[in-house]
Coordinates of C-alpha atoms and ligand atoms in Angstrom, one line a residue:
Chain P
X22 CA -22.1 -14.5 24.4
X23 CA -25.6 -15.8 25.2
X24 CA -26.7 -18.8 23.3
X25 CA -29.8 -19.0 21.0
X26 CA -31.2 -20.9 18.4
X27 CA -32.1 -19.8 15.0
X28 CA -34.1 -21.1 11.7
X29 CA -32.5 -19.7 8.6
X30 CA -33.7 -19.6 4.4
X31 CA -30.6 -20.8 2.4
X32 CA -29.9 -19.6 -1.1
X33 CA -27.1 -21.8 -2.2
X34 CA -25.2 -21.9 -5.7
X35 CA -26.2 -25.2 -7.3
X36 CA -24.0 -26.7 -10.5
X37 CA -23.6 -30.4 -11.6
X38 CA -19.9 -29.3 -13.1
X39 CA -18.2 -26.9 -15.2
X40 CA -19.8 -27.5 -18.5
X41 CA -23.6 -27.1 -17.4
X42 CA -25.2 -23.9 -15.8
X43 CA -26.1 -23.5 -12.6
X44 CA -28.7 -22.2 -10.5
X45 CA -29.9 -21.2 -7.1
X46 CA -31.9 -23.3 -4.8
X47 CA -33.2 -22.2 -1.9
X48 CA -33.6 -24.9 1.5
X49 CA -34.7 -24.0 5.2
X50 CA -32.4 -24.8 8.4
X51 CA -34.5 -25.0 11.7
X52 CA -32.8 -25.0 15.0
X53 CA -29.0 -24.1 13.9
X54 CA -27.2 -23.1 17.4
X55 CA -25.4 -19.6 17.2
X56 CA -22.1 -21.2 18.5
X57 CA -21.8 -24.1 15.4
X58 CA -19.7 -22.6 12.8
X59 CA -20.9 -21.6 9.1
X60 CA -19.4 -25.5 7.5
X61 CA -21.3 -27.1 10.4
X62 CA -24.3 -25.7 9.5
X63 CA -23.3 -26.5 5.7
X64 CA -23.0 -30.1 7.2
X65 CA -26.7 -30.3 8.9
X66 CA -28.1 -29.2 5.8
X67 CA -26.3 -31.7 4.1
X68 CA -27.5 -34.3 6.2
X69 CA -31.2 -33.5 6.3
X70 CA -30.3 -33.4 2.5
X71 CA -29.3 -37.2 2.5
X72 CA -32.3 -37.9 4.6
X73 CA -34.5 -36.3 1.9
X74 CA -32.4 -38.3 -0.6
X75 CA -31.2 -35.1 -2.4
X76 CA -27.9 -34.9 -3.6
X77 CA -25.6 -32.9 -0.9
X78 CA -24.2 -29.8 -1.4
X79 CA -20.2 -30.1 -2.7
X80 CA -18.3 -27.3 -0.7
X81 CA -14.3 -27.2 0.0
X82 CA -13.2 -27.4 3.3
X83 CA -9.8 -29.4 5.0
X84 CA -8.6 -27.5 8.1
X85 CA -11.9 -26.1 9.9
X86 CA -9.2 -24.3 11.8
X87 CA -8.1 -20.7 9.2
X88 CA -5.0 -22.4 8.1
X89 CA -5.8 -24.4 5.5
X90 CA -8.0 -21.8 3.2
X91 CA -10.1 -24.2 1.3
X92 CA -13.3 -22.8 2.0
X93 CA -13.8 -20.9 -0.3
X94 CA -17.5 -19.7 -0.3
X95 CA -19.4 -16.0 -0.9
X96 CA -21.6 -15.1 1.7
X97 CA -24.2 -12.3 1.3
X98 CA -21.8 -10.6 -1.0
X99 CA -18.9 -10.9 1.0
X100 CA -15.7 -14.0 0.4
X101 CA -16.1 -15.8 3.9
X102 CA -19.1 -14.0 4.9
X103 CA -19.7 -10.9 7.2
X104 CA -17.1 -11.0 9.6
X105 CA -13.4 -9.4 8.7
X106 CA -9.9 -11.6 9.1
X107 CA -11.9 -15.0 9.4
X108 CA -12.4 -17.6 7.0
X109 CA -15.9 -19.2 6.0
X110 CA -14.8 -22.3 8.8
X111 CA -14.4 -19.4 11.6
X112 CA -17.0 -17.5 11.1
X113 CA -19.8 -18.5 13.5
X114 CA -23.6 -18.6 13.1
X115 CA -23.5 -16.0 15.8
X116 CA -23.0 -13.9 12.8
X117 CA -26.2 -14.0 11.9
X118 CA -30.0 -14.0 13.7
X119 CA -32.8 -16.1 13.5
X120 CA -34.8 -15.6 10.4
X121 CA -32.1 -14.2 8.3
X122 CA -32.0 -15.3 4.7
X123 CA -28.4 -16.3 3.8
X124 CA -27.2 -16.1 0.0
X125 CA -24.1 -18.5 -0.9
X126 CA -22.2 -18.3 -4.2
X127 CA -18.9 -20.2 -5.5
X128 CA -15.8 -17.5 -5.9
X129 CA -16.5 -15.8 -9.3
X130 CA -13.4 -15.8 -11.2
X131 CA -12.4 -16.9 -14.9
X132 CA -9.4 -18.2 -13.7
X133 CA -11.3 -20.3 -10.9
X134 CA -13.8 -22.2 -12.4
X135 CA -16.5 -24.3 -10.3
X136 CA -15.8 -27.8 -10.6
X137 CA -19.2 -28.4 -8.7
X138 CA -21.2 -26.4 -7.0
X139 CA -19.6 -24.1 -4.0
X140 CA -15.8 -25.6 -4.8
X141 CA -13.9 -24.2 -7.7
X142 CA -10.6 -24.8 -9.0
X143 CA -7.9 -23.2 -7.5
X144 CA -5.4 -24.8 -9.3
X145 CA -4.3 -21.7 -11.4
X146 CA -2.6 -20.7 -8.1
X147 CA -0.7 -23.3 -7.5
X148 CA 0.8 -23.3 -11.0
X149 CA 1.8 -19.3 -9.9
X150 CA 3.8 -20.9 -7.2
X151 CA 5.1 -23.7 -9.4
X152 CA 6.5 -20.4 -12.0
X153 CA 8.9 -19.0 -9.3
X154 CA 7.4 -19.5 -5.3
X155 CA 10.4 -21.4 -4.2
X156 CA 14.1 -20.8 -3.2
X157 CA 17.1 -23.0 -4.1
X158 CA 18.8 -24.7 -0.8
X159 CA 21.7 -26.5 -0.5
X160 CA 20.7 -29.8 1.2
X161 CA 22.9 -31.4 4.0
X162 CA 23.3 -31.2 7.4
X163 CA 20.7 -28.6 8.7
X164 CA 22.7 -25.0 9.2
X165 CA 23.4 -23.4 12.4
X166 CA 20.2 -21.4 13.2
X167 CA 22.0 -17.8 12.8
X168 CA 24.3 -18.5 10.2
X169 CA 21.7 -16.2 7.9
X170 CA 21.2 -13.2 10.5
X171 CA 17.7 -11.5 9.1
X172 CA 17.2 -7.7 10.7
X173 CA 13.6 -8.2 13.0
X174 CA 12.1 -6.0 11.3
X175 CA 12.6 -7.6 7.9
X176 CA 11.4 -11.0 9.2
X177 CA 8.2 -9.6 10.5
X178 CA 7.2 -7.9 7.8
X179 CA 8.0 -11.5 5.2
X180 CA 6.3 -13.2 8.0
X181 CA 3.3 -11.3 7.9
X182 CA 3.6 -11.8 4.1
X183 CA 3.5 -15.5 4.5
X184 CA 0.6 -16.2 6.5
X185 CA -1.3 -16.0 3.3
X186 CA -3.4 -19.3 2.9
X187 CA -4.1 -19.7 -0.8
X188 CA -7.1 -19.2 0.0
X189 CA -8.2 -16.8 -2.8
X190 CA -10.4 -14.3 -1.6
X191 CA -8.6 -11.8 -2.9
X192 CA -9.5 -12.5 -6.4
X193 CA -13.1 -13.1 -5.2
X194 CA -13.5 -10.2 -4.1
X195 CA -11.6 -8.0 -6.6
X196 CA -13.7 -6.2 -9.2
X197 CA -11.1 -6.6 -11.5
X198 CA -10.4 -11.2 -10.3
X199 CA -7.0 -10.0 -9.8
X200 CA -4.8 -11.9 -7.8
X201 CA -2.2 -9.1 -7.3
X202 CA -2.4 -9.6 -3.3
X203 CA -1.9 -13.4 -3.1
X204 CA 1.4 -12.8 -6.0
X205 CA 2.5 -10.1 -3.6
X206 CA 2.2 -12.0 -0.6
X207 CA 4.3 -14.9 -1.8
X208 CA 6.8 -12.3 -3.7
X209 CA 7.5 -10.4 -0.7
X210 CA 7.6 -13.4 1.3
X211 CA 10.9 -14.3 -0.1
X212 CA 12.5 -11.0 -1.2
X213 CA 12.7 -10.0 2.2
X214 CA 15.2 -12.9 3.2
X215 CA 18.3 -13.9 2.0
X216 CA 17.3 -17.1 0.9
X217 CA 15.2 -15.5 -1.7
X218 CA 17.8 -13.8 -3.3
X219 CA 18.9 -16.1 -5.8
X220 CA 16.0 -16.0 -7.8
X221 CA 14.9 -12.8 -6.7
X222 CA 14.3 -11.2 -10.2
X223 CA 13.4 -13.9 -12.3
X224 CA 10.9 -15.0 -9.6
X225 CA 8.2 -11.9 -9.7
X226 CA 8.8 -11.8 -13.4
X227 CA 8.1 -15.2 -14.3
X228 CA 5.4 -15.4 -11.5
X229 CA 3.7 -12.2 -13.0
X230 CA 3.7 -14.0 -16.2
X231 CA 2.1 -17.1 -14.8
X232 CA -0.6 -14.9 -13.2
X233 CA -1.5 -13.2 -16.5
X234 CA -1.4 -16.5 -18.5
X235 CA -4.1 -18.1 -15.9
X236 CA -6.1 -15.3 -16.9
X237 CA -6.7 -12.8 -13.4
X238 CA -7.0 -9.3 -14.0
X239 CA -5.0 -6.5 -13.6
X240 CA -4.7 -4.4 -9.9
X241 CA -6.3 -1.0 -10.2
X242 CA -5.6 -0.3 -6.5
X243 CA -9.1 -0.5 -4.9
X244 CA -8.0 -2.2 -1.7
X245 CA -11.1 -5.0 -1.9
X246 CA -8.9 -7.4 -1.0
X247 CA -6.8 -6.3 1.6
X248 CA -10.8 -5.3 2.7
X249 CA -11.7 -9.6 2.4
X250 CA -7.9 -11.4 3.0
X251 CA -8.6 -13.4 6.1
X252 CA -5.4 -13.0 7.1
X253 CA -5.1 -9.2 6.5
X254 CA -2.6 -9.1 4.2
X255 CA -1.6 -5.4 3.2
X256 CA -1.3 -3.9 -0.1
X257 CA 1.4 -2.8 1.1
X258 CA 2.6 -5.9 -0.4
X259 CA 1.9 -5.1 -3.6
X260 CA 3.9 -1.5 -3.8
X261 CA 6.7 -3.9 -3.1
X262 CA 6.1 -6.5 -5.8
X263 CA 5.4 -3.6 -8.0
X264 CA 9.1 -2.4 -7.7
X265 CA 10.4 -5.6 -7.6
X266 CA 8.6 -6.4 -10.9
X267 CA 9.6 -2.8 -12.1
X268 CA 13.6 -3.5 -11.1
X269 CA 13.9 -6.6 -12.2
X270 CA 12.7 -5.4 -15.5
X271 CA 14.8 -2.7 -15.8
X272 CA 17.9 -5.4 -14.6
X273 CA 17.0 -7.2 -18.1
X274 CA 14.8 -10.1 -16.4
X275 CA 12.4 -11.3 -18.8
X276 CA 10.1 -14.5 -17.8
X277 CA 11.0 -17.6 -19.5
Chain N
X28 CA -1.3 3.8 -16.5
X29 CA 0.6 5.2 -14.0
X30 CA 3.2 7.3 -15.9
X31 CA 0.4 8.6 -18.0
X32 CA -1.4 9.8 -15.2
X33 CA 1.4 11.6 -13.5
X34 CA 2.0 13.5 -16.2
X35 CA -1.3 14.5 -17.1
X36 CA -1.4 15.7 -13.5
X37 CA 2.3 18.1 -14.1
X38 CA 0.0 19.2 -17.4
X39 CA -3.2 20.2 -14.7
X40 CA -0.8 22.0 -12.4
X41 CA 0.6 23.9 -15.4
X42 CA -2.8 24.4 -16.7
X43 CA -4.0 25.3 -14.0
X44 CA -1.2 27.8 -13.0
X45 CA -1.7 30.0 -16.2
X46 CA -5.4 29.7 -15.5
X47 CA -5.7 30.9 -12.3
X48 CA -3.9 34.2 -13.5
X49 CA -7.4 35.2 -14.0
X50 CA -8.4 35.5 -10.5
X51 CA -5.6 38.0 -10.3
X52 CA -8.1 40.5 -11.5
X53 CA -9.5 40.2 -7.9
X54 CA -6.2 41.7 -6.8
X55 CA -5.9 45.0 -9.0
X56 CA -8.1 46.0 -11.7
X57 CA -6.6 45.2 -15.4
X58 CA -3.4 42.5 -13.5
X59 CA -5.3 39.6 -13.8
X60 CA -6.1 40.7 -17.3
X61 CA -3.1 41.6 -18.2
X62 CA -1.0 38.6 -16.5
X63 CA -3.6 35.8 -18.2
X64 CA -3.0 37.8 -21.6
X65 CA 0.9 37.1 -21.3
X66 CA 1.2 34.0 -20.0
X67 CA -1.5 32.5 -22.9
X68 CA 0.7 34.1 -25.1
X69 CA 4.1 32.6 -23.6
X70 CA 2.3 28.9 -24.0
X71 CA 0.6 28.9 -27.2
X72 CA 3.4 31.0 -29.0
X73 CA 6.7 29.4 -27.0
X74 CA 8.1 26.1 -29.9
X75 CA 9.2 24.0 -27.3
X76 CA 5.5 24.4 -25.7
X77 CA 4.3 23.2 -28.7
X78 CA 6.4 20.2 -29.0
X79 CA 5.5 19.3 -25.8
X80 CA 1.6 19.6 -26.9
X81 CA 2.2 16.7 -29.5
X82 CA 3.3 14.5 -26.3
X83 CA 0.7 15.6 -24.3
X84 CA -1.7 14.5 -26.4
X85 CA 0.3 11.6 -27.2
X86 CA -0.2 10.7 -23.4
X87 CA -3.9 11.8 -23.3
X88 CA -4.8 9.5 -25.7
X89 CA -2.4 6.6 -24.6
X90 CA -4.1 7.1 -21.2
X91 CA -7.4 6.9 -22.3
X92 CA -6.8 3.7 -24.8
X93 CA -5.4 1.9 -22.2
X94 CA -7.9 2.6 -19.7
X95 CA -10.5 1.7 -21.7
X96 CA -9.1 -1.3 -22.8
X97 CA -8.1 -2.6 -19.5
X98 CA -11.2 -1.9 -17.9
X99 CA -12.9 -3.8 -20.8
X100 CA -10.4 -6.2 -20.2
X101 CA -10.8 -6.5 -16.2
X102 CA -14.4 -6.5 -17.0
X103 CA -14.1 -10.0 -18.6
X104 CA -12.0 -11.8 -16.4
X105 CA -15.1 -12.7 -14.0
X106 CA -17.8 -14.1 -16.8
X107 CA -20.7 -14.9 -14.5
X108 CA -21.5 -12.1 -11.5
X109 CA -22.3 -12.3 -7.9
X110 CA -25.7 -12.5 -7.7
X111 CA -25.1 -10.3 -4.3
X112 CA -22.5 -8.0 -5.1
X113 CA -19.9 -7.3 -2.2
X114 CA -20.9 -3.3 -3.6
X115 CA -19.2 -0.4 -1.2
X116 CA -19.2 -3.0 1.6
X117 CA -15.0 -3.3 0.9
X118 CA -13.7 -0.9 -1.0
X119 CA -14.9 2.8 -2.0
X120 CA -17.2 3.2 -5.1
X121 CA -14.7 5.7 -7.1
X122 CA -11.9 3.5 -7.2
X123 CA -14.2 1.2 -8.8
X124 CA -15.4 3.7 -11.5
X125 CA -12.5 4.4 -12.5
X126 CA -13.3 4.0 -16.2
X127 CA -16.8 5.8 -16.1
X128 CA -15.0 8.9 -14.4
X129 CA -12.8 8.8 -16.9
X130 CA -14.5 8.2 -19.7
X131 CA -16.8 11.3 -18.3
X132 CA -13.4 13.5 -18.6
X133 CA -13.1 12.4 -21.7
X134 CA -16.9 13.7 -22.8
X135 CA -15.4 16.9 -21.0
X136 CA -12.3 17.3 -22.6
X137 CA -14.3 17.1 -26.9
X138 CA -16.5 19.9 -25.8
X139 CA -13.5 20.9 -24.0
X140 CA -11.2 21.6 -26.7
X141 CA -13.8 22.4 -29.0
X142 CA -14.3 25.6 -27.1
X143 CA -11.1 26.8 -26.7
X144 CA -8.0 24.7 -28.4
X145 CA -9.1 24.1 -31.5
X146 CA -10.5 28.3 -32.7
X147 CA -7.4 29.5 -31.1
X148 CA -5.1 27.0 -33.0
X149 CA -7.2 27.9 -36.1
X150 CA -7.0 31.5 -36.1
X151 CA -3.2 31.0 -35.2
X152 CA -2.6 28.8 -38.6
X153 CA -4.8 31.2 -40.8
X154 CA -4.4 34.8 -39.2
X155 CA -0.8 34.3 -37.5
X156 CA -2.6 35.5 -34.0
X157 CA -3.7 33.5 -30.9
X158 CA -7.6 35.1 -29.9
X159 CA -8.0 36.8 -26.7
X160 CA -8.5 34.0 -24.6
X161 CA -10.2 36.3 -21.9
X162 CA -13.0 37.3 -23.7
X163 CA -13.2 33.8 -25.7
X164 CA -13.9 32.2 -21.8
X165 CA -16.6 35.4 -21.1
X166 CA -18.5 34.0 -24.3
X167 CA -18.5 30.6 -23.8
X168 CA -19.7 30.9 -19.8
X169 CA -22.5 33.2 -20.6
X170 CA -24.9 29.6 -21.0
X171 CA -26.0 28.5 -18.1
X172 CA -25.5 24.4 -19.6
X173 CA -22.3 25.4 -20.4
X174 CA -21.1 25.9 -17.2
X175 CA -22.4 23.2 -15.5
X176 CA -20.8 20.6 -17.8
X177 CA -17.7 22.3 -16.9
X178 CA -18.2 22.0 -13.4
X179 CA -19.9 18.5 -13.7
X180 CA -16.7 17.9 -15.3
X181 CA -14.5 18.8 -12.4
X182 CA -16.4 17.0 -10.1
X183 CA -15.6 13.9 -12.2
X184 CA -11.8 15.0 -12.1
X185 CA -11.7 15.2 -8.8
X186 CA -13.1 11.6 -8.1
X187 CA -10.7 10.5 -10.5
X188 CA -7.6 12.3 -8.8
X189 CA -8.7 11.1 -5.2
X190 CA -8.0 7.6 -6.1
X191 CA -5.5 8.2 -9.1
X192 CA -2.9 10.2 -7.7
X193 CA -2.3 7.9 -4.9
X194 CA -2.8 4.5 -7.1
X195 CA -0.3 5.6 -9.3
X196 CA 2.3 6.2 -6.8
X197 CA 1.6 2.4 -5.8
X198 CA 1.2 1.0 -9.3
X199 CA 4.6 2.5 -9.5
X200 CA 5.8 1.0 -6.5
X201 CA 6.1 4.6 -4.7
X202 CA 3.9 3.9 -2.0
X203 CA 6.4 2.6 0.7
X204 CA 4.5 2.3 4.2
X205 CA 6.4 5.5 5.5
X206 CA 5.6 7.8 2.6
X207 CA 1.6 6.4 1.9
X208 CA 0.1 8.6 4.4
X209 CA 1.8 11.7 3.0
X210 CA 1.0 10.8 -1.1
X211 CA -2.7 10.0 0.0
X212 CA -2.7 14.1 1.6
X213 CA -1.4 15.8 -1.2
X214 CA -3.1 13.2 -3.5
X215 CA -6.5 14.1 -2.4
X216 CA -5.9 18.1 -1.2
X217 CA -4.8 18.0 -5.3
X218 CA -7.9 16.4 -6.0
X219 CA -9.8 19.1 -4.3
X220 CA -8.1 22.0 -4.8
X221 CA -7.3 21.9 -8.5
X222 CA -10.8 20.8 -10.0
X223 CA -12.2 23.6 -7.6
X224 CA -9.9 26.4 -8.9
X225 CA -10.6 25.3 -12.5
X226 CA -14.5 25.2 -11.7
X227 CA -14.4 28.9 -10.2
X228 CA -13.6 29.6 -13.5
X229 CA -16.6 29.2 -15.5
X230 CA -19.1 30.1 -12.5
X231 CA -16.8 33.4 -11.8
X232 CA -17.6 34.7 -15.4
X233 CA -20.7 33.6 -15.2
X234 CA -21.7 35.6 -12.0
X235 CA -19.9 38.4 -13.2
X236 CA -17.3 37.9 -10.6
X237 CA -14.5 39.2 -13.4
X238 CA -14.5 42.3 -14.9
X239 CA -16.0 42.7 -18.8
X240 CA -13.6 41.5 -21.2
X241 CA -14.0 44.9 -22.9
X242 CA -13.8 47.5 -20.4
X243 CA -10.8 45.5 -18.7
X244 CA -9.0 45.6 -22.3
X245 CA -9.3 48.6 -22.8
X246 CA -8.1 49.2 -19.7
X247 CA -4.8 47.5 -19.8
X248 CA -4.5 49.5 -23.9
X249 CA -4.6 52.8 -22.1
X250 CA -2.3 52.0 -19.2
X251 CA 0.4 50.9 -21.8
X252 CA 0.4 53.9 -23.6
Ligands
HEM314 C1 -10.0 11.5 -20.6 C2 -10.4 10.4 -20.3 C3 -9.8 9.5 -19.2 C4 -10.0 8.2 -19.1 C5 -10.9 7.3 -20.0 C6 -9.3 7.7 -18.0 C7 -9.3 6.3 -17.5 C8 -8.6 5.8 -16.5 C9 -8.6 4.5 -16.0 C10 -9.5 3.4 -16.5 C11 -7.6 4.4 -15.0 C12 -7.2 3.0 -14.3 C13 -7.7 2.9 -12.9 C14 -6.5 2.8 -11.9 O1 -5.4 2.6 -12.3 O2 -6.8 3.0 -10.8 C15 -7.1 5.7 -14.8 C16 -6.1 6.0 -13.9 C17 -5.5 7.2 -13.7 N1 -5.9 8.4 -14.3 FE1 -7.2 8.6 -15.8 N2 -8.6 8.7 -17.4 C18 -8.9 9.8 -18.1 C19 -8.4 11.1 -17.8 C20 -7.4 11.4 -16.9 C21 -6.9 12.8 -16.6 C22 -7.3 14.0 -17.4 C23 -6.0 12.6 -15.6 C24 -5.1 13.7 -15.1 C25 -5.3 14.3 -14.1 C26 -6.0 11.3 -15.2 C27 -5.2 10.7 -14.2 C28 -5.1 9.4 -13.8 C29 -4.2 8.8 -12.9 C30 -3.1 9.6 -12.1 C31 -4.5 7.5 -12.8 C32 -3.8 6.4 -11.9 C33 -2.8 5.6 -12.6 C34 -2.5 4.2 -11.9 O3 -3.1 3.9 -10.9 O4 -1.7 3.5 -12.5 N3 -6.9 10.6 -16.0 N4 -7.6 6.5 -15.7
SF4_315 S1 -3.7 -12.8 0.1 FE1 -5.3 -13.2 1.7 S2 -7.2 -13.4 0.4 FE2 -5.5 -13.7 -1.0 S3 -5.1 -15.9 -1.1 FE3 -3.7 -15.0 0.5 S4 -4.8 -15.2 2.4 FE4 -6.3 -15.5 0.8
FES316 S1 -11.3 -25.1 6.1 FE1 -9.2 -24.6 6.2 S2 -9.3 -22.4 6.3 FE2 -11.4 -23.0 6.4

């Protein structure tokens, strides 16, 4: 991939906190190499920012690696910009060519509110996970590694489920700010192994609950966020928590 | 949403089943005529047919009340927009329009039942006789605005059957991995099929594809004898 340089217009989200309105405010880039990523770029501006003695741009980001899913930002209309299965820290300013104007908004969700500028709070998912994304282990002596045999194909598949970050694009990008892909993922996660069968059905139940308390939509089925995941998490995953939801319900479970 | 749905789509293959009969005309002169006659009959005379029309619009209305009020309700969840909206870039404008498409069914269905349902149902209370439904269709499709609500109206069915039938399958949990491909087939081969066989129906009549209500009744009076 050849190398160049680029100059670029910014248009980025700009909010003091929750309780004040925002606005845009656009800022020029000179000289941003196509092989830094999209946060470093974030992180010259900031600088030339300080040197202008303007108050930096707040944005979320931990990992700089895809694991992490903290950066959380909306790029020309897209969560984590143009490129598919990458998070705003891996997508590179090869993405983009010299001139280009480059819009930036915080996730848009109720249930995510901007705490300043580009970072929100992401909180309500964690509470989701608090309502039933654990299992109950017996603590000891670690157990012998195939005491629990799991069939390959099951393991893949709650693998797959599991390498959801958190990172809530899913909801960003849903029409709807549901967060039906990010409750699947978790859901199926454990209801494929047979350490999430204790809590099986009071787990989707009481995590569905959670879900609609923090205020996220409901899934109509249009497939944005499988489109945006970073990791390409399938909505496969939510036909699954759909029946798991639907059986437990008809087994009695009601949330608590 | 789901269950709704699914069964407002066993009451479009019914409907149109004993629709279609029409077209049988096409066949032998006086059979589609004749066929359409009997079967109208069978559904609009038949008591458990009419029980089951309470549900169905007991389900047609459910469906439509919660449509709206969820996509009212989905509507509010994100209180400040994207000022550049991700649009068709990831995911296909009629799944997202879901509630126009439906609520352009619904504009459909008043003029809809207005034409047909309710003067038949009428003349059934007050003269004890369903109308000859035949000739009642040959009226109505004579305007030209007439029929292209109708088929504007199947357009809008169809759009709302390529993404329904499927997303109710996986609302319902259906939609394993093995069987998605084959619902999303049938799901959208029903989406085209049935709106197009209901909009023949108007533009037939129209065009004077179908044989004069009159001539054709006649007909079938003197063959009986
Ligand atoms: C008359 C006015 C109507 C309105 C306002 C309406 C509205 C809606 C809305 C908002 C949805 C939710 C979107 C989704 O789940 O993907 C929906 C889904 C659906 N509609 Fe309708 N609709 C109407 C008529 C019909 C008719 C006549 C049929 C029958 C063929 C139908 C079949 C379906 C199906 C199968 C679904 C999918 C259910 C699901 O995903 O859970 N609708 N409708
Ligand atoms: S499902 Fe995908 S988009 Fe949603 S939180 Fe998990 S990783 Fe992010
Ligand atoms: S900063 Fe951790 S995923 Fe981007």
């Amino acid at each position: 991939m050849e190398h160049y340089n680029m100059n670029l217009t910014l248009k980025v989200w700009r909010q003091q906190n929750a309780q004040v309105q925002g606005s845009f405010e656009t800022y020029q880039v000179k000289d941003i190499s196509s092989e830094m990523s999209f946060l470093e770029m974030f992180d010259v501006l900031n600088e030339q920012l300080i040197h202008e003695g303007k108050e930096p741009i707040t944005f979320d980001h931990d990992c700089r690696e895809g694991i992490c899913g903290a950066c959380s930002m909306h790029i020309n209309g897209k969560a984590h910009g143009p490129w598919s299965g990458t998070t705003t820290c891996q997508l590179h300013m090869r993405a983009f060519k010299d001139g280009d104007t480059i819009v930036v908004e915080p996730w848009r969700a109720g249930a995510f509110p901007v705490i300043k500028d580009l970072m929100v709070d992401r909180t309500a998912f964690d509470r989701i996970i608090q309502a039933g994304g654990y299992i109950s282990v017996n603590t000891g002596n670690a157990q012998d590694a195939n005491n629990l045999p799991i069939a390959k194909d099951k393991a893949d598949e709650s693998f797959a489920a599991a390498t959801c970050i958190g990172c809530g694009a899913c909801v960003a990008s849903c029409k709807n700010s549901s967060a039906m892909l990010f409750l699947s993922a978790k859901v199926a996660h454990l209801a494929l192994l047979p350490q999430g069968e204790a809590e099986r059905k009071t787990r989707v139940v009481n995590m569905v609950d959670q879900m609609d308390k923090e205020g996220f939509g409901s899934c109509t089925n249009t497939g944005a966020c499988e489109a945006e995941c970073p990791k390409e998490i399938s909505i496969m995953n939510i036909r699954r928590l759909n029946s798991e939801y639907i059986k437990a319900g008809l087994s009695g479970s009601v949330a608590k | 949403m789901g269950l709704t749905g699914l069964f407002l789509i066993v009451f479009l293959v019914v409907h149109c089943y004993a629709n279609a009969q029409i077209f049988l005309e096409w066949l032998d002169y006086g059979r589609g005529y004749k066929a359409y006659g009997e079967i109208a009959h069978f559904l609009g005379s038949n008591p458990i047919i009419r029980i089951a029309e309470v549900g169905l619009f007991a389900f047609i209305i459910l469906h439509i009340v919660q449509g709206l009020m969820l996509t009212a309700q989905n509507k509010a969840k994100r209180p400040i927009g994207y000022n550049v909206a991700p649009g068709n870039s990831s995911s296909k404008w009629y799944t997202r329009s879901m509630g126009l498409l439906g609520t352009l069914i619904l504009m459909f269905l008043v003029l809809h039942l207005a034409h047909f349902w309710a003067p038949n149902r009428y003349q059934q209370l007050t003269q004890g006789h369903e109308k000859d439904l035949y000739l009642i269709m040959e009226e109505t499709f004579q305007q030209w605005w007439v029929v292209i609500i109708y088929v504007a109206g199947c357009i809008s069915l169809a759009w709302h059957l390529v993404h329904g039938f499927w997303s109710a399958f996986q609302t319902l949990g259906l939609s394993t991995p093995k069987y998605k491909g084959l619902i999303n087939c049938i799901g959208v081969g029903f989406a085209i099929i049935v709106p197009a066989i209901f909009a023949l129906m108007p533009i037939s009549y129209k065009l004077g594809w179908l044989p004069p209500a009159a001539e054709v009744a006649q007909f079938v009076k003197t063959m009986a004898h």
